Coordinates of C-alpha atoms in Angstrom, one line a residue:
Chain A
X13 CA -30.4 59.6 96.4
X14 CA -32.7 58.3 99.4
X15 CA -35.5 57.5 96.6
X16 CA -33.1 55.4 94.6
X17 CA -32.2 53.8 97.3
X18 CA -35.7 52.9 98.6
X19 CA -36.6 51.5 95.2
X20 CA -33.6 49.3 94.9
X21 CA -33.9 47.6 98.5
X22 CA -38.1 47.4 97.6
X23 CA -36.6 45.5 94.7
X24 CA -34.6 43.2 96.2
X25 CA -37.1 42.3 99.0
X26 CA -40.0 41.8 96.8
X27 CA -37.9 39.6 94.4
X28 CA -36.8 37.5 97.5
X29 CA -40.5 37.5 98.9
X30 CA -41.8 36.1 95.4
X31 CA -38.8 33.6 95.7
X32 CA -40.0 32.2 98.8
X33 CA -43.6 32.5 98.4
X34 CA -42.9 29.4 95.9
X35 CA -41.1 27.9 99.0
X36 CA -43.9 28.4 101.5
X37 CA -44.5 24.8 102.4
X38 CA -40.8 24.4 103.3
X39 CA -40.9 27.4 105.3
X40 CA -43.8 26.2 107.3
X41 CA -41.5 23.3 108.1
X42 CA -38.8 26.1 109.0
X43 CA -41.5 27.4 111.2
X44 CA -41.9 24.6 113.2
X45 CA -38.7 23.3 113.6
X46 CA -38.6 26.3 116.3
X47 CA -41.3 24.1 118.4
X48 CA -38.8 23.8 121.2
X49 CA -40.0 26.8 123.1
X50 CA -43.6 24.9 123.4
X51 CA -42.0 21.5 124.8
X52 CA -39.9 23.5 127.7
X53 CA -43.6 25.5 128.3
X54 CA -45.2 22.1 129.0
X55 CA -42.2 21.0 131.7
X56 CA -42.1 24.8 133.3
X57 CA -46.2 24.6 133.8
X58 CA -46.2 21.8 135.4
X59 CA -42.7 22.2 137.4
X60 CA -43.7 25.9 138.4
X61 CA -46.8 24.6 140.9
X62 CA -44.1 23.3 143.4
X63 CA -41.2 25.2 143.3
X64 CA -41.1 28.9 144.2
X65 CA -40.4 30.6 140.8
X66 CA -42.3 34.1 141.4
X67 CA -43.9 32.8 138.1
X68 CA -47.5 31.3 137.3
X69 CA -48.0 28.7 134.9
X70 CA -49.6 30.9 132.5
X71 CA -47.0 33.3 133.2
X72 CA -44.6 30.3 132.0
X73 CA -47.0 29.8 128.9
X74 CA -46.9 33.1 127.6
X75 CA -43.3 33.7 128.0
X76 CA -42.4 30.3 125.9
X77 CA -45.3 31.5 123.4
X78 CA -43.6 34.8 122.9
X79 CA -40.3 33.4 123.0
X80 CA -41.6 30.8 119.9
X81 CA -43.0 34.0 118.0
X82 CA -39.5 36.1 118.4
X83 CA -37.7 33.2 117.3
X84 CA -40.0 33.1 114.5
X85 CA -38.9 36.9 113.7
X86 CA -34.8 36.4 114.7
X87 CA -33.7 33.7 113.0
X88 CA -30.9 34.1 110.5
X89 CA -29.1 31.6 108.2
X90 CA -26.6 33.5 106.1
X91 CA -24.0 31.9 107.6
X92 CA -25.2 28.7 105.2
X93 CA -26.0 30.7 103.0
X94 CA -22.4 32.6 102.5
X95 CA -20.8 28.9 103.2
X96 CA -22.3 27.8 99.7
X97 CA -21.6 30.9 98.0
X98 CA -17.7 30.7 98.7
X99 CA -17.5 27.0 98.4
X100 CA -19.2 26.5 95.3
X101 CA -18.2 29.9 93.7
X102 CA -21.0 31.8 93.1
X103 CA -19.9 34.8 95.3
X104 CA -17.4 35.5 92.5
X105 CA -20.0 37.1 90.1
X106 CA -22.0 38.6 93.1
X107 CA -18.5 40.5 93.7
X108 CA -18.5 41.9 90.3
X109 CA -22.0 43.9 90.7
X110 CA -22.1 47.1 91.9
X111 CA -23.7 46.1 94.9
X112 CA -22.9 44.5 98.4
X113 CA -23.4 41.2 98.8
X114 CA -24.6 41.8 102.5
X115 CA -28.2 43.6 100.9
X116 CA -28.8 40.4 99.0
X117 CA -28.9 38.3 101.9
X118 CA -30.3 41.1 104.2
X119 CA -33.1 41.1 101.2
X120 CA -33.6 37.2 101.3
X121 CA -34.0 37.2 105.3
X122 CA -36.4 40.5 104.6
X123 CA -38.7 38.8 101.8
X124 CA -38.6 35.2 104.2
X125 CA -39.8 37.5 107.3
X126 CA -42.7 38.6 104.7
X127 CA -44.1 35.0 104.0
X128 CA -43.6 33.7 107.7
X129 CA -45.9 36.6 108.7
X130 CA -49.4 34.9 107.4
X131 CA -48.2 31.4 109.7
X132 CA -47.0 33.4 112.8
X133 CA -51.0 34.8 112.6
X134 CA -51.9 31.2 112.2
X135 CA -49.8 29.7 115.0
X136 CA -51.2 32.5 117.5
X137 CA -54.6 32.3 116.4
X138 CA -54.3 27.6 117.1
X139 CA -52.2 28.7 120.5
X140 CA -54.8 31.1 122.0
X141 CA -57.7 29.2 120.0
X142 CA -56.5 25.9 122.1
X143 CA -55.3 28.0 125.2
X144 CA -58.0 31.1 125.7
X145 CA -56.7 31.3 129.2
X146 CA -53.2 33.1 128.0
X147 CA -54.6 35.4 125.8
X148 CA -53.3 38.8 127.2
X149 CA -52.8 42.2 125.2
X150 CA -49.7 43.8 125.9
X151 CA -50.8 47.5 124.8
X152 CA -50.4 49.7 121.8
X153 CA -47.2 51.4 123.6
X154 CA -45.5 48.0 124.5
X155 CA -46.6 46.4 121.2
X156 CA -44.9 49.4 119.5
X157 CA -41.9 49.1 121.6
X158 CA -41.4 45.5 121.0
X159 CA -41.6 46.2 117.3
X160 CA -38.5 47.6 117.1
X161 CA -36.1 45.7 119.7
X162 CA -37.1 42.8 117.6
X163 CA -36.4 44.4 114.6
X164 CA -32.7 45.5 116.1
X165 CA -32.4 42.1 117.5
X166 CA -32.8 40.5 114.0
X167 CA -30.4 43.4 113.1
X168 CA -28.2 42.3 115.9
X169 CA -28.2 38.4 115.0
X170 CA -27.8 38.9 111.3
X171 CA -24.7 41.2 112.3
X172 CA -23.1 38.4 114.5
X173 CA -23.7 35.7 112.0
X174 CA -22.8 37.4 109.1
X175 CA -19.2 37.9 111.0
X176 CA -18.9 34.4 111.7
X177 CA -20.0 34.1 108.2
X178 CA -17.1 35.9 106.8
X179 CA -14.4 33.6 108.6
X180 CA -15.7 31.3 105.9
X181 CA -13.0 33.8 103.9
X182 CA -10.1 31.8 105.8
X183 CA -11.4 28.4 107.3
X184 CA -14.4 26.6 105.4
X185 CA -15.1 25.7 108.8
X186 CA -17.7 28.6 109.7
X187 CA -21.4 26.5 110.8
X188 CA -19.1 24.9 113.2
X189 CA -18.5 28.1 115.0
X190 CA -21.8 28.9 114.4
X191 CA -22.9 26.1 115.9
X192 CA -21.2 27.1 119.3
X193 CA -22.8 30.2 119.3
X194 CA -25.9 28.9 118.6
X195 CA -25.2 26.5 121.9
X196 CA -25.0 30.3 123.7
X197 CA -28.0 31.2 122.5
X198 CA -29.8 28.3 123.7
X199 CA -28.6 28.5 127.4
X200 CA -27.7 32.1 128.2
X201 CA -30.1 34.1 126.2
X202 CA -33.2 33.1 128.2
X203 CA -34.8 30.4 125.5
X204 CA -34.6 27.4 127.8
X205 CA -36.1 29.6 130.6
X206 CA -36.9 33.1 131.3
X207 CA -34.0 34.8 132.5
X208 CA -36.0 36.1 135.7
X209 CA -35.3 32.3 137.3
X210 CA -31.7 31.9 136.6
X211 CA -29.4 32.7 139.7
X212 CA -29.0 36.3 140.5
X213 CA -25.3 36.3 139.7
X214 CA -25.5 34.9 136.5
X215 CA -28.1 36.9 135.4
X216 CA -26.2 40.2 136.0
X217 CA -23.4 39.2 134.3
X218 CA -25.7 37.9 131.4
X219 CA -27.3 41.1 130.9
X220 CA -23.8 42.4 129.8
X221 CA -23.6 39.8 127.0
X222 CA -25.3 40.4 123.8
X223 CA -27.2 37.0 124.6
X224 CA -30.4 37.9 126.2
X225 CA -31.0 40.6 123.8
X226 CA -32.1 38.9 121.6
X227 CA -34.7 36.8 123.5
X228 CA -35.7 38.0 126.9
X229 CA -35.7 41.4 126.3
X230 CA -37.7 41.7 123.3
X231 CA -40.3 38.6 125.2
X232 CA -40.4 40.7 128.3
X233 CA -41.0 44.0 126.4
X234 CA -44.0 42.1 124.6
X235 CA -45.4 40.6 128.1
X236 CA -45.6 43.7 129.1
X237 CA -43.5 43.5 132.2
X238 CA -41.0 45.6 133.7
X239 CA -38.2 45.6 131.3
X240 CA -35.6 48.3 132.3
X241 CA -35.6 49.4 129.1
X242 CA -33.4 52.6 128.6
X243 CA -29.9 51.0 129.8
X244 CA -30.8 47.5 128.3
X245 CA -31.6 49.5 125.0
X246 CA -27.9 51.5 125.6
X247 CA -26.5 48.4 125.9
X248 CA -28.2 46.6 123.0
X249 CA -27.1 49.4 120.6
X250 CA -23.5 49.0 121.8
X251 CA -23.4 45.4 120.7
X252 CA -25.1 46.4 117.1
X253 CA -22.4 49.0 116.3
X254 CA -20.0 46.7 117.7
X255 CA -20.9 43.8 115.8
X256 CA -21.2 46.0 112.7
X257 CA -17.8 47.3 112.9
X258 CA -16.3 44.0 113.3
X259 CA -18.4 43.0 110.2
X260 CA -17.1 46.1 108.3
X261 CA -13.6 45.0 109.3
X262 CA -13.9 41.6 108.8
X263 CA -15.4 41.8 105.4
X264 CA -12.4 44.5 104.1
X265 CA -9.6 42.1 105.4
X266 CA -11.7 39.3 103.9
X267 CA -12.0 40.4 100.6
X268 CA -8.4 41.2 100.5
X269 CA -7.6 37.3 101.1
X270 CA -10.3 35.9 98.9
X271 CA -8.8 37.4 95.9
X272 CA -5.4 37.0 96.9
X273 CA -6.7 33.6 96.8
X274 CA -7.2 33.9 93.1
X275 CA -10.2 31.9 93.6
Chain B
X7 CA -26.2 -12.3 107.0
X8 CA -22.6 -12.9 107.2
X9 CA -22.6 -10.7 104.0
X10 CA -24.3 -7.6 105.3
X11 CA -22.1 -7.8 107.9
X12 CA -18.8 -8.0 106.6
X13 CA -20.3 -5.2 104.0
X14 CA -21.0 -2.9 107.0
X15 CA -17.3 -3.1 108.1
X16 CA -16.7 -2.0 105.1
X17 CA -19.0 0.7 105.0
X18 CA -17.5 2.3 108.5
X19 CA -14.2 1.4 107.6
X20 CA -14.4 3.4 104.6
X21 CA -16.1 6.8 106.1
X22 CA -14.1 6.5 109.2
X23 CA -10.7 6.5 106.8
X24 CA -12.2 10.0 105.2
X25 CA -13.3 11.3 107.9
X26 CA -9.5 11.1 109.5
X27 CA -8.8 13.6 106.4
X28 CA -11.4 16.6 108.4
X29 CA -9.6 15.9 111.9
X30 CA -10.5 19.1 113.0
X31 CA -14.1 18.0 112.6
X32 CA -13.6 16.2 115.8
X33 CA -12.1 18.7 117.5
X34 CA -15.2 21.2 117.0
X35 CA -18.0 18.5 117.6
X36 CA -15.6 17.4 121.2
X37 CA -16.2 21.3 122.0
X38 CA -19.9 21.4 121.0
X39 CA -20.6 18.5 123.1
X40 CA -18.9 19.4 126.5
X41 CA -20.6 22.5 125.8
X42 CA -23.9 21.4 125.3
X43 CA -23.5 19.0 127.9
X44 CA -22.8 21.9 130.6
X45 CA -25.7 23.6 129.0
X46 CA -28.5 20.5 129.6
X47 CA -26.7 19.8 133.3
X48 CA -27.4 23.9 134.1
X49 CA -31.0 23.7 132.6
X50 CA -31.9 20.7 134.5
X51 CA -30.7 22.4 137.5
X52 CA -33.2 25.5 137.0
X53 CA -35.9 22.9 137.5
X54 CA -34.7 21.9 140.9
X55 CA -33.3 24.8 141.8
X56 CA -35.9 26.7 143.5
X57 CA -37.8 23.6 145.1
X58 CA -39.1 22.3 141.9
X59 CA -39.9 18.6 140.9
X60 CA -39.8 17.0 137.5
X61 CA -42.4 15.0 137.5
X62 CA -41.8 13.3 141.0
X63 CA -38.4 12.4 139.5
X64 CA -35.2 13.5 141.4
X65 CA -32.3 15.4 140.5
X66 CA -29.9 12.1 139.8
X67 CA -33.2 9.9 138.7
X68 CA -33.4 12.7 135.7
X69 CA -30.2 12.7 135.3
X70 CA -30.4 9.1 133.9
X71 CA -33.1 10.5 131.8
X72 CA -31.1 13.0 129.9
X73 CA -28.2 10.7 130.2
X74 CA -30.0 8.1 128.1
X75 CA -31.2 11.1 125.7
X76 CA -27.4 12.3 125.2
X77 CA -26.4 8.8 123.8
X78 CA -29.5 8.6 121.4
X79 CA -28.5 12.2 120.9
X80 CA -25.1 10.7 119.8
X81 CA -26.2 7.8 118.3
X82 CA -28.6 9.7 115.6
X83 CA -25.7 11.9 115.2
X84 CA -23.2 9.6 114.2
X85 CA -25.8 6.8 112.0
X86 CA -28.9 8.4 111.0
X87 CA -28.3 11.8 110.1
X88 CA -25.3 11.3 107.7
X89 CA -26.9 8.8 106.4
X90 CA -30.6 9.7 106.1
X91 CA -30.1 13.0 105.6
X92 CA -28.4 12.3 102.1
X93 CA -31.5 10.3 101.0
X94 CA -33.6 13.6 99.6
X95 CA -30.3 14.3 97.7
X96 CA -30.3 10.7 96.5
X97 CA -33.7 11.7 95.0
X98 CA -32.7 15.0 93.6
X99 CA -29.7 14.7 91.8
X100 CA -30.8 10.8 90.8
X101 CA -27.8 9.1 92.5
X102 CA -31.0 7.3 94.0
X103 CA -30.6 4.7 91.0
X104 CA -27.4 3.3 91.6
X105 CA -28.2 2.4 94.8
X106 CA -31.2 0.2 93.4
X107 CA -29.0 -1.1 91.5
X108 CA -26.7 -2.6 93.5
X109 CA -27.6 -6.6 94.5
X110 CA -28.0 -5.4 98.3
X111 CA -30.8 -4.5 99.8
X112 CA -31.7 -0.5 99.3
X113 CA -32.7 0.3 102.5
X114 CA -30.0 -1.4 104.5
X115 CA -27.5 0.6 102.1
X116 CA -29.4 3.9 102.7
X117 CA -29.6 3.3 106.4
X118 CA -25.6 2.2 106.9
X119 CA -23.2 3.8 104.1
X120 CA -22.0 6.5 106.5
X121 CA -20.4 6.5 109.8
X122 CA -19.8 9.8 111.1
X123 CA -17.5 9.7 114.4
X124 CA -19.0 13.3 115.1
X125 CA -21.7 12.3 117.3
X126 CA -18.9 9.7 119.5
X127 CA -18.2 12.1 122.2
X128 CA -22.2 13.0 122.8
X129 CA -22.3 8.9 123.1
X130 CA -19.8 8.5 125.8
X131 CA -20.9 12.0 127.8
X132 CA -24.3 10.2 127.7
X133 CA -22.5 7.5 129.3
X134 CA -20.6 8.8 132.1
X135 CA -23.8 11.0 133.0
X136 CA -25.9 7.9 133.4
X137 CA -23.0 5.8 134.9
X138 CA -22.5 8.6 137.6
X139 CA -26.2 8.8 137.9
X140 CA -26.6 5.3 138.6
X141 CA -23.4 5.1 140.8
X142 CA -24.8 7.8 142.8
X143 CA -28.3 6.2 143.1
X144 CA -26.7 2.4 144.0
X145 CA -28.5 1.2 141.2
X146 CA -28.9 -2.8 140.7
X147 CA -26.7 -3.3 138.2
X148 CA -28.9 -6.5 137.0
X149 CA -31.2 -3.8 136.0
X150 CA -28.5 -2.0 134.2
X151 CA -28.5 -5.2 132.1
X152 CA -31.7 -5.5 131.1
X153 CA -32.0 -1.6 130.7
X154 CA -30.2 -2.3 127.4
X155 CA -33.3 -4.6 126.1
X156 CA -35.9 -1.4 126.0
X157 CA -32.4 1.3 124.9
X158 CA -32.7 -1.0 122.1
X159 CA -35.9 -1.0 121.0
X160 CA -35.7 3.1 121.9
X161 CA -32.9 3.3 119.0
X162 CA -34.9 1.2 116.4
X163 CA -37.9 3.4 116.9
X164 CA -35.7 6.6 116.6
X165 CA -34.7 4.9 113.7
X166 CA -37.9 4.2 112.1
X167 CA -39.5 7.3 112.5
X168 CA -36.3 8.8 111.3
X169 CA -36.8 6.9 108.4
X170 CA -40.5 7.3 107.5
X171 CA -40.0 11.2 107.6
X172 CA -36.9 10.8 105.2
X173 CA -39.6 7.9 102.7
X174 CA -41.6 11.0 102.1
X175 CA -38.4 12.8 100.1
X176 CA -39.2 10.8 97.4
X177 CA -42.5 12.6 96.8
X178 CA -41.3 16.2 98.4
X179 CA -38.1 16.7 97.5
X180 CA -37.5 19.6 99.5
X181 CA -37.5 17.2 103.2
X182 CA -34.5 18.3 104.7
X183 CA -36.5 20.6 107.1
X184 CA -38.7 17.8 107.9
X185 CA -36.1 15.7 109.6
X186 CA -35.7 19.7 111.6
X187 CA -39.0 19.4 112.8
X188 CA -38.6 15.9 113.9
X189 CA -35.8 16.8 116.1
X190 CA -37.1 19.7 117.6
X191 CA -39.9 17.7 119.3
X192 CA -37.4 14.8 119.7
X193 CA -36.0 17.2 122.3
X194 CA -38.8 16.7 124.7
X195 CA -37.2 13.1 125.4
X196 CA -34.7 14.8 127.1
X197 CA -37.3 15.3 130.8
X198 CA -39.4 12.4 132.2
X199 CA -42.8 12.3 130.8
X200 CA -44.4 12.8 134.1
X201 CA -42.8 16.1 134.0
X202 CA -44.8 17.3 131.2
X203 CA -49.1 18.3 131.7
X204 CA -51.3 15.6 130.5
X205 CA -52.0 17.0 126.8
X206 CA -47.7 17.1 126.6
X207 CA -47.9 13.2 127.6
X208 CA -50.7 12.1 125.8
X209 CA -48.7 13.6 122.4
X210 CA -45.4 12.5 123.4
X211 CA -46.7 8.7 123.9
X212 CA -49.2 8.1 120.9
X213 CA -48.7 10.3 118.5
X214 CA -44.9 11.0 118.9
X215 CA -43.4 8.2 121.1
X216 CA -40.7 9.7 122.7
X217 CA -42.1 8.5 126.0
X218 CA -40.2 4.9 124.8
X219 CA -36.7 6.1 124.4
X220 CA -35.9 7.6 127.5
X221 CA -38.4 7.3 129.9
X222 CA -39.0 3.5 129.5
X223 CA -35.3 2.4 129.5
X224 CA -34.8 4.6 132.5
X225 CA -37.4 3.5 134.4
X226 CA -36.2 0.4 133.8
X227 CA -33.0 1.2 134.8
X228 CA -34.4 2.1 138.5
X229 CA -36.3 -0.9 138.8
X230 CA -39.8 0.9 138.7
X231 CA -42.8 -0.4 137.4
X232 CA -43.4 -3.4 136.0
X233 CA -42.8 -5.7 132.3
X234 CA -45.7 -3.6 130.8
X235 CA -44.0 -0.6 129.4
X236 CA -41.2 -2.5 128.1
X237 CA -43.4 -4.8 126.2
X238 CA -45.5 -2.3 124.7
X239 CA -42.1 -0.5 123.9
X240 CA -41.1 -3.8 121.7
X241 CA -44.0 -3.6 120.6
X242 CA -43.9 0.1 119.3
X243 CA -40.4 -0.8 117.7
X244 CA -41.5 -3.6 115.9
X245 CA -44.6 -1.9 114.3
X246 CA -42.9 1.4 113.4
X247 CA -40.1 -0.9 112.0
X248 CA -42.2 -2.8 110.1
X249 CA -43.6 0.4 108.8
X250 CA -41.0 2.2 107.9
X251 CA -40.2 -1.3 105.2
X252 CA -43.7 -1.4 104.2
X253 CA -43.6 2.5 103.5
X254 CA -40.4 2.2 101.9
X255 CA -41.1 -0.4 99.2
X256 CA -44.6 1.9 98.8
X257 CA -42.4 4.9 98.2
X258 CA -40.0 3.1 95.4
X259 CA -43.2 2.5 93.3
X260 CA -43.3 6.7 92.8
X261 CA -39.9 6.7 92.2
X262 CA -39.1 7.9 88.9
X263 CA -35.6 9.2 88.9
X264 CA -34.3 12.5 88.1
X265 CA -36.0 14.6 85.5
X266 CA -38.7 12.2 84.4

């Protein structure tokens, strides 16, 4: 049972990482159309040597470095992805196998995260290569650690998107609400700044979103730094079978309207 | 003359009258830009908010910064991406001939066909932000005025890079993400230059001139420095515009249509 199951998803991953191997130049592009992170580290250095931020500018540095490499790890597009299938029909006759669509498009984001690997090397070796001065080792324990919240915070974006996704069943209006999410990640999950220098408030209440989980927790966790990690982690989970649920839900009631549809 | 621009009323008239069908449309990019909008407003705050300085720019003097970016914002959003985004598709599916064919100029066509009210509401928020900005300052409003000379030049060279990137679709087909990477480091026009380290500048000026769409009209706009910036920004616009024709008619000769 677990064996068959092994060998179809290796299947399905190393069709999709073939696939996009013959796309590698375009996901270069992909790659560094997530520069942002590196344009908001050159305004923090230089703003964080007059104010009183608690933070260095290397400190800013390596914090909008990681935050590039997460992103590099997190991003999701199945939303577009499902859009095209349901507009232009071709979910139909993925219906009809005896599989879920959702592994397909988990596979696709699998095999992608494959071929990005060899440029995420590449962009660390230029950044340290250009900027030996924020070279710092986070330890086999944190590196470990930060493994796997990026791993369930790819889990944890897919999930979220993939819902929005599936509203694509009743409105073909779904990227627009993804595109207001994705204006939440920007500002509240700790991409335009580290969450450590947003108002002590906020911050508190943020932590109780599913936001900064899937940027400042896994960057802090891969600084190094003091992360809190056992109720953030509690937390974190919470959202993921949350999210899941809802997909679960979503994707049932969904179904039941696309064919009612008739297509 | 009179031609192209009776043609271009046409051309907006037409999109404008299907985009009325997608009403709704609106309605979402209305939301997306208040909320963006609050978004930039909060992360310009961080900077300031614990003593910080952008650059030796204030709080309301950046304001007319990322004022001035939230039009361009706008203005890419409503003309160049509905437009030049199509032009790799243009390539792919060979729709690219028909446009040759018609007795009007190719790049015009490519530049104008589509009006996309979408980006409208970014516009005017990028208005009120720099009016308030420049209320609040007691800005000259002779130098409001002639503000708008180096905001022009800043939207031809948007345009021109714009257009380079989307030239090269012709050879790569694939150039959608290109245009991705473009406005990702476009983004950087949204702080002063002097707020970024020296390398940041230096890349931001000559190799990617963002320092010319916001920074120059604003300065401008606050009556600093002198006629040297905005004459080197004319001078940028005309170049890269020049370019981008040059490149263009360079481009056409590889064009082979669809499947050949």
């Amino acid at each position: 049972m677990l064996r068959r199951f092994w060998r179809k998803a290796w299947a399905i991953v190393s069709v999709n990482h073939a696939l996009m191997n013959e796309y590698r130049a375009e996901i270069v592009l992909w790659a560094l159309s997530g520069l942002l992170p590196l344009v908001l580290m050159g305004v923090w250095m230089n703003v964080s040597r007059g104010g009183q931020f608690g933070m260095q500018p290397v400190d800013f540095a390596r914090y909008f470095f990681a935050v590039f490499v997460i992103g590099q790890f997190t991003t999701v597009w199945v939303v577009w992805e499902f859009e095209g299938d349901v507009v232009e029909g071709r979910l139909s006759p993925l219906l009809l196998q005896p599989i879920d669509p959702v592994v397909r498009y988990l596979g696709m984001h699998v095999g992608e995260r494959i071929t990005r690997v060899v440029f995420i090397v590449l962009f660390c070796a230029v950044f340290f290569g250009l900027y030996p001065g924020a070279v710092w080792w986070p330890g086999w324990a944190n590196l470990g650690t930060a493994m796997i919240v990026v791993a369930l915070a790819f889990a944890m974006r897919f999930a979220m998107q993939y819902t929005v996704a599936l509203v694509g069943f009743w409105t073909e209006r779904a990227s627009a609400i993804e595109s207001l999410t994705f204006l939440c990640f920007m500002f509240l999950a700790g991409r335009i700044a580290p969450l450590a220098v947003y108002p002590e408030g906020l911050r508190r209440v943020l932590w109780w979103t599913p936001f900064p989980y899937i940027v400042d927790f896994p960057v802090t966790i891969l600084l190094g730094h003091e992360a809190d990690p056992w109720p953030k982690a509690a937390v974190m989970l919470g959202w993921l079978a949350f999210f899941i649920l809802l997909n679960r839900i979503t994707w049932r009631r969904g179904l039941r309207h696309y064919s009612a549809m008739g297509a | 003359m009179r031609r192209y621009l009776n043609m271009l009323r046409h051309f907006w008239a037409t999109s404008l009258a299907a985009e009325m069908e997608y009403r709704l449309n609106f309605a979402v990019a209305a939301a997306t830009a208040t909320l963006g909008l609050i978004g930039s407003l909060f992360g310009l705050w961080l900077f300031f908010s614990r003593g910080g300085t952008l650059g030796g720019w204030t709080w309301d003097q950046s304001l007319v910064v990322m004022g001035i970016f939230t039009v361009l914002e706008g203005v890419s959003a409503t003309l160049l991406t509905p437009n030049l985004g199509r032009l790799v598709s243009h390539v792919r599916t060979g729709t690219l001939d028909f446009v040759l064919l018609k007795p009007i100029d190719s790049q015009f066509w490519l530049s104008t066909r589509y009006f996309s009210p979408g980006g409208l509401p970014d516009v005017a928020f990028g208005v009120i932000v720099t009016g308030v900005a420049a209320w609040r300052l007691g800005l000259e409003p002779v130098n409001m005025l002639l503000s708008l000379a180096p905001l022009a030049t800043a939207c031809v060279v948007l345009y021109s890079l714009w257009f380079l990137l989307a030239t090269t679709g012709i050879w790569f087909v694939k150039i959608y993400n290109a245009t991705e990477v473009l406005r990702s480091l476009l983004e950087s026009g949204r702080f002063p230059s002097s707020a970024y380290p020296a390398a940041w500048r230096f890349a931001f000026t000559f190799i990617l001139p963002v320092a010319f769409m916001t920074t120059v009209p604003a300065r401008v706009m606050l009556g600093r420095g002198g006629a040297a910036w905005p004459i080197a920004s004319l001078g940028v616009a005309v170049v890269l515009f020049a370019c981008s024709r040059l490149f263009w008619r360079f481009a056409l000769r590889y064009y082979t249509s669809a499947s050949s």
